[in-house]
PDB file of C-alpha atoms in Angstrom:
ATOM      1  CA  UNK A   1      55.085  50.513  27.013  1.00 56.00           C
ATOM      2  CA  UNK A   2      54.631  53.971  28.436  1.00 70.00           C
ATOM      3  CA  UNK A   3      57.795  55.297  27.066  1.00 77.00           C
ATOM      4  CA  UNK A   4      56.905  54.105  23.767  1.00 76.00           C
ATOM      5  CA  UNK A   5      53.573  56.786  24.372  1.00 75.00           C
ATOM      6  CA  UNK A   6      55.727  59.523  24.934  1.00 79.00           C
ATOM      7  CA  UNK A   7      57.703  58.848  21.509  1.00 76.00           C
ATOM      8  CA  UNK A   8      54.462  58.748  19.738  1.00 78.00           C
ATOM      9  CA  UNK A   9      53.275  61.609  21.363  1.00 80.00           C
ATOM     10  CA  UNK A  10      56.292  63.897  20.780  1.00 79.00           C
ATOM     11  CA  UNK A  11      55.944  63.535  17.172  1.00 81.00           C
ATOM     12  CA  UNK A  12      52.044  64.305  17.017  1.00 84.00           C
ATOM     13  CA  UNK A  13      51.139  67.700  15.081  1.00 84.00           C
ATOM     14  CA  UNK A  14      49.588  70.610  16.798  1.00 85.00           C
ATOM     15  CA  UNK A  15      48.231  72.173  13.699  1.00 86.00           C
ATOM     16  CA  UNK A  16      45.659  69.933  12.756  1.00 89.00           C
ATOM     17  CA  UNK A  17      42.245  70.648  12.472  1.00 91.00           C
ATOM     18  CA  UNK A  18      38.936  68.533  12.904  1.00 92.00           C
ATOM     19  CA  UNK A  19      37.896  67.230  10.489  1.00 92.00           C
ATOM     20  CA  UNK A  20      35.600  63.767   9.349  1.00 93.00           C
ATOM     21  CA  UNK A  21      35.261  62.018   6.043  1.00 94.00           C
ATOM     22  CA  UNK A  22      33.007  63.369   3.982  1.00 94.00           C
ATOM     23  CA  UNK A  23      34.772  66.727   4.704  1.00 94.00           C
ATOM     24  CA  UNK A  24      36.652  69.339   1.778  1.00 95.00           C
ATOM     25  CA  UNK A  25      39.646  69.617   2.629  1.00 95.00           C
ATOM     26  CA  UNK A  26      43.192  71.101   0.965  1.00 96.00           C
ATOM     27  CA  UNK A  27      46.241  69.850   1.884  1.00 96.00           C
ATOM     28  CA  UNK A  28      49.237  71.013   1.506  1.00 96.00           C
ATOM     29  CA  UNK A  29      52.285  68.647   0.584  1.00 95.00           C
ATOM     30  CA  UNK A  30      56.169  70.330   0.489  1.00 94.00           C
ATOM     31  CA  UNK A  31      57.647  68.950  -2.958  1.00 94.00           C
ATOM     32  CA  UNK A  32      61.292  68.546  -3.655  1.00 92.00           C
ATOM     33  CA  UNK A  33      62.202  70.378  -6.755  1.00 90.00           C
ATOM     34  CA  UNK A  34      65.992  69.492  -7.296  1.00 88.00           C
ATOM     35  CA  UNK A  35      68.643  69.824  -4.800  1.00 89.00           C
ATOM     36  CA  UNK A  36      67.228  72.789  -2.423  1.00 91.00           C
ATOM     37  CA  UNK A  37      64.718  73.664  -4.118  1.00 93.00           C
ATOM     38  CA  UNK A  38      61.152  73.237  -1.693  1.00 93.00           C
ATOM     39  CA  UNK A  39      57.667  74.278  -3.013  1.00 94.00           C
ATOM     40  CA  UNK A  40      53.719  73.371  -1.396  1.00 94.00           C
ATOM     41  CA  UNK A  41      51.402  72.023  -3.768  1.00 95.00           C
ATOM     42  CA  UNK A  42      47.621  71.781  -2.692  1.00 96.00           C
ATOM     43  CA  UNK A  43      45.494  69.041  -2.852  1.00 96.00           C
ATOM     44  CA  UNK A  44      42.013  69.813  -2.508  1.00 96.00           C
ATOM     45  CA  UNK A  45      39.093  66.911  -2.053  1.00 95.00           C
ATOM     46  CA  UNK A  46      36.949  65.039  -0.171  1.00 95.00           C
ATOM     47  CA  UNK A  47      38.285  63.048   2.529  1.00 96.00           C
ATOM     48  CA  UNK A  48      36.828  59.547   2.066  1.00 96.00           C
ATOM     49  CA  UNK A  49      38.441  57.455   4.512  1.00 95.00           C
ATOM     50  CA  UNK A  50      40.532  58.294   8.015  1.00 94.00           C
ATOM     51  CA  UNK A  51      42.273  54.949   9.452  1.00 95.00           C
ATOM     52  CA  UNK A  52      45.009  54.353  12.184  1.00 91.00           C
ATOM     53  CA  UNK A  53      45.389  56.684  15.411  1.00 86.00           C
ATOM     54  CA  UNK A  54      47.783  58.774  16.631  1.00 85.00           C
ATOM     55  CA  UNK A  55      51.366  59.013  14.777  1.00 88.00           C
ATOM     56  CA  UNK A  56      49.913  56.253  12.455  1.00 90.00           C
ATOM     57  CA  UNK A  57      46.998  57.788  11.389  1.00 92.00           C
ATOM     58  CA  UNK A  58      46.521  58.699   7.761  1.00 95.00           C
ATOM     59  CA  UNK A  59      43.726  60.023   5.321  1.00 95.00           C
ATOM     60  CA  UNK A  60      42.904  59.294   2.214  1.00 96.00           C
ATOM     61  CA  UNK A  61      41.102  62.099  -0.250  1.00 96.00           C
ATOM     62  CA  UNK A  62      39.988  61.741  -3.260  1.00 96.00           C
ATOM     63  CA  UNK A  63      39.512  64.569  -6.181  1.00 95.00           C
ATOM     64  CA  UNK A  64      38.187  64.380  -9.785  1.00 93.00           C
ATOM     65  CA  UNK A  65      40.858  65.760 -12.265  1.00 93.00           C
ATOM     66  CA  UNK A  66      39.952  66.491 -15.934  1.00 93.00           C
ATOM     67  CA  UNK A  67      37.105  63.478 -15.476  1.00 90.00           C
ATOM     68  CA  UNK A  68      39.557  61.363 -14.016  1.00 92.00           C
ATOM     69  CA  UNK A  69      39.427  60.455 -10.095  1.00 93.00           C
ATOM     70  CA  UNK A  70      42.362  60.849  -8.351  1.00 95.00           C
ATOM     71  CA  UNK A  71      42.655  59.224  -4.847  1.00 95.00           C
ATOM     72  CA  UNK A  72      45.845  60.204  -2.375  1.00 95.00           C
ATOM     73  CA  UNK A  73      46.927  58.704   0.756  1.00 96.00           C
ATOM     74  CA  UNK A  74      48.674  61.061   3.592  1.00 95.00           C
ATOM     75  CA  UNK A  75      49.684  60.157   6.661  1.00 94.00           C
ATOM     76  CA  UNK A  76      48.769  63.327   9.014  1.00 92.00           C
ATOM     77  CA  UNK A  77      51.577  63.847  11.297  1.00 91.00           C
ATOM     78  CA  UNK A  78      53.901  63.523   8.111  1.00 90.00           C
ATOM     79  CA  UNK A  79      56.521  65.889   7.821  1.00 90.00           C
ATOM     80  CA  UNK A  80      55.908  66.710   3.851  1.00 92.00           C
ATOM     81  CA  UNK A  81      52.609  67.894   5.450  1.00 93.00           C
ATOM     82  CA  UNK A  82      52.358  71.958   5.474  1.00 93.00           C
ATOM     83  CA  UNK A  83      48.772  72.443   6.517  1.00 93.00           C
ATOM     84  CA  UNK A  84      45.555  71.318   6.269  1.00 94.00           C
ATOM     85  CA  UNK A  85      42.533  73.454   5.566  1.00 94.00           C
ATOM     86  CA  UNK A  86      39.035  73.013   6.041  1.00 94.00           C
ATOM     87  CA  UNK A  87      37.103  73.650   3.346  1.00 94.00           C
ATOM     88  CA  UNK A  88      33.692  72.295   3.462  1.00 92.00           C
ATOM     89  CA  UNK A  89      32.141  70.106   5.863  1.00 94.00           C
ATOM     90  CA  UNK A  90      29.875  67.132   4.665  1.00 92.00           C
ATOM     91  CA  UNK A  91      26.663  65.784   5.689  1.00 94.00           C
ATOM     92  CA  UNK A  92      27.199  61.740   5.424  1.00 93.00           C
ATOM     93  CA  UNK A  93      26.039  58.616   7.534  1.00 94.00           C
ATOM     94  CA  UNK A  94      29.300  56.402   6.758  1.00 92.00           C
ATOM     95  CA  UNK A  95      32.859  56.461   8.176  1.00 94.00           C
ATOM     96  CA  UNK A  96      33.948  55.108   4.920  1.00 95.00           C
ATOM     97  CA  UNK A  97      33.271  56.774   1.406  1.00 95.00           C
ATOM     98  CA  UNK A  98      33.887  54.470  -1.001  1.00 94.00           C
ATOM     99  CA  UNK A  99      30.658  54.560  -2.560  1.00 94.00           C
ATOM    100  CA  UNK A 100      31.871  57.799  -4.257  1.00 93.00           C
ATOM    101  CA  UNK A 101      34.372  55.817  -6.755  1.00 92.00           C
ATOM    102  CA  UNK A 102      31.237  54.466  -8.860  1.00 93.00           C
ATOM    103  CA  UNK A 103      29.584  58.261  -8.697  1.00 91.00           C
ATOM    104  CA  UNK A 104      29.893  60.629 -11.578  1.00 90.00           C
ATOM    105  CA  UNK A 105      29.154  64.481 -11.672  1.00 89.00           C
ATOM    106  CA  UNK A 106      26.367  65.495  -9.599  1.00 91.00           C
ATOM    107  CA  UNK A 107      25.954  62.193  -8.055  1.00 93.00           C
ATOM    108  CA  UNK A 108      29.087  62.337  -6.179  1.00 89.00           C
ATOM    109  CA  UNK A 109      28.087  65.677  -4.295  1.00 89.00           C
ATOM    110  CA  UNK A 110      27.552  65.678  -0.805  1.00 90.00           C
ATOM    111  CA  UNK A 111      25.219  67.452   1.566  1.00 91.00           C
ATOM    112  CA  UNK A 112      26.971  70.374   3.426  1.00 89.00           C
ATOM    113  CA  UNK A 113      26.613  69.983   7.398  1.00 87.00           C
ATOM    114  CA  UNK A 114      25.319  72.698   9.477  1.00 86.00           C
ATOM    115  CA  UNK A 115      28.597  74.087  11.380  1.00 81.00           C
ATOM    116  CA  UNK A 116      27.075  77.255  13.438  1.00 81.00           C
ATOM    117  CA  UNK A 117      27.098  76.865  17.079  1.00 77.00           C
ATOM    118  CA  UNK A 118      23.765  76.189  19.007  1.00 71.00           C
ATOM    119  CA  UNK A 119      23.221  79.286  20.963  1.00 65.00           C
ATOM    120  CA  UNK A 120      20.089  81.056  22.174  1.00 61.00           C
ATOM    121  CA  UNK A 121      17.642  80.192  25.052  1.00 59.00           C
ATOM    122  CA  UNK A 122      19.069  76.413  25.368  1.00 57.00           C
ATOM    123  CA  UNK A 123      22.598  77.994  26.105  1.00 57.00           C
ATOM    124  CA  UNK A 124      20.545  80.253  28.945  1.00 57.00           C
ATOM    125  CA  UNK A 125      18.616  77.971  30.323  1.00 56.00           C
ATOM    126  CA  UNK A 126      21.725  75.915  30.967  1.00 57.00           C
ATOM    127  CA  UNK A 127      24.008  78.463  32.414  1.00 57.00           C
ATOM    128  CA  UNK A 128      20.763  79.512  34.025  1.00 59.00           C
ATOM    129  CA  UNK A 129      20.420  76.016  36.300  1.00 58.00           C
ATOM    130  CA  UNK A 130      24.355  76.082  37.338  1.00 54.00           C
TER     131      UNK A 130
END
């Protein structure tokens, strides 16, 4: 069993960054053009689901293209995975967004969460008592 772990976790990426449904993200996918030919292609939307764990684990986001909602399904640790980029980080209360299918137009926004890091006199006080 353990030296199945160490498979798995040779073939992890390092490059990815946090990130929880509800978040904007782009991602960008290597496309085979022909023979040789290799281009990225971005994806930008929100993430609306994250399943699995570890080298399984996959995303799904979802965009809204000329009025028509387009859902996508990438496994992270994929190899026709470039990058990933945060765009946006959402304010929701569910680990699964599916509610967002049956939303239209302003509907379907989502609350942006506060990101800044919680500094000031709590951070003294608690260096302060160590």
């Amino acid at each position: 069993m353990q030296s199945l772990d160490q498979l798995d976790s040779s073939q992890l990426r390092s490059n990815i960054p946090d990130f929880i449904p509800g978040d904007t993200v782009r991602v960008h996918v290597r496309i085979k053009e022909g023979e040789n030919k290799e281009r990225l292609q971005a994806f930008e939307g929100v993430v609306i689901a994250r399943r699995g764990h570890g080298v399984r684990e996959s995303i799904t986001v979802r965009k809204v293209s000329f009025g028509i909602g387009v859902e996508r399904i990438f496994p992270v640790n994929a190899t026709i995975i470039d990058h990933i980029d945060v765009i946006k980080h959402g304010r929701v209360r569910r680990a699964k967004l599916y509610y967002l299918r049956a939303l239209k137009g302003k509907a379907a926004r989502l609350r942006e969460r506060d990101t800044r890091t919680t500094g000031g006199a709590k951070a003294k006080a608690g260096a302060a008592k160590k």
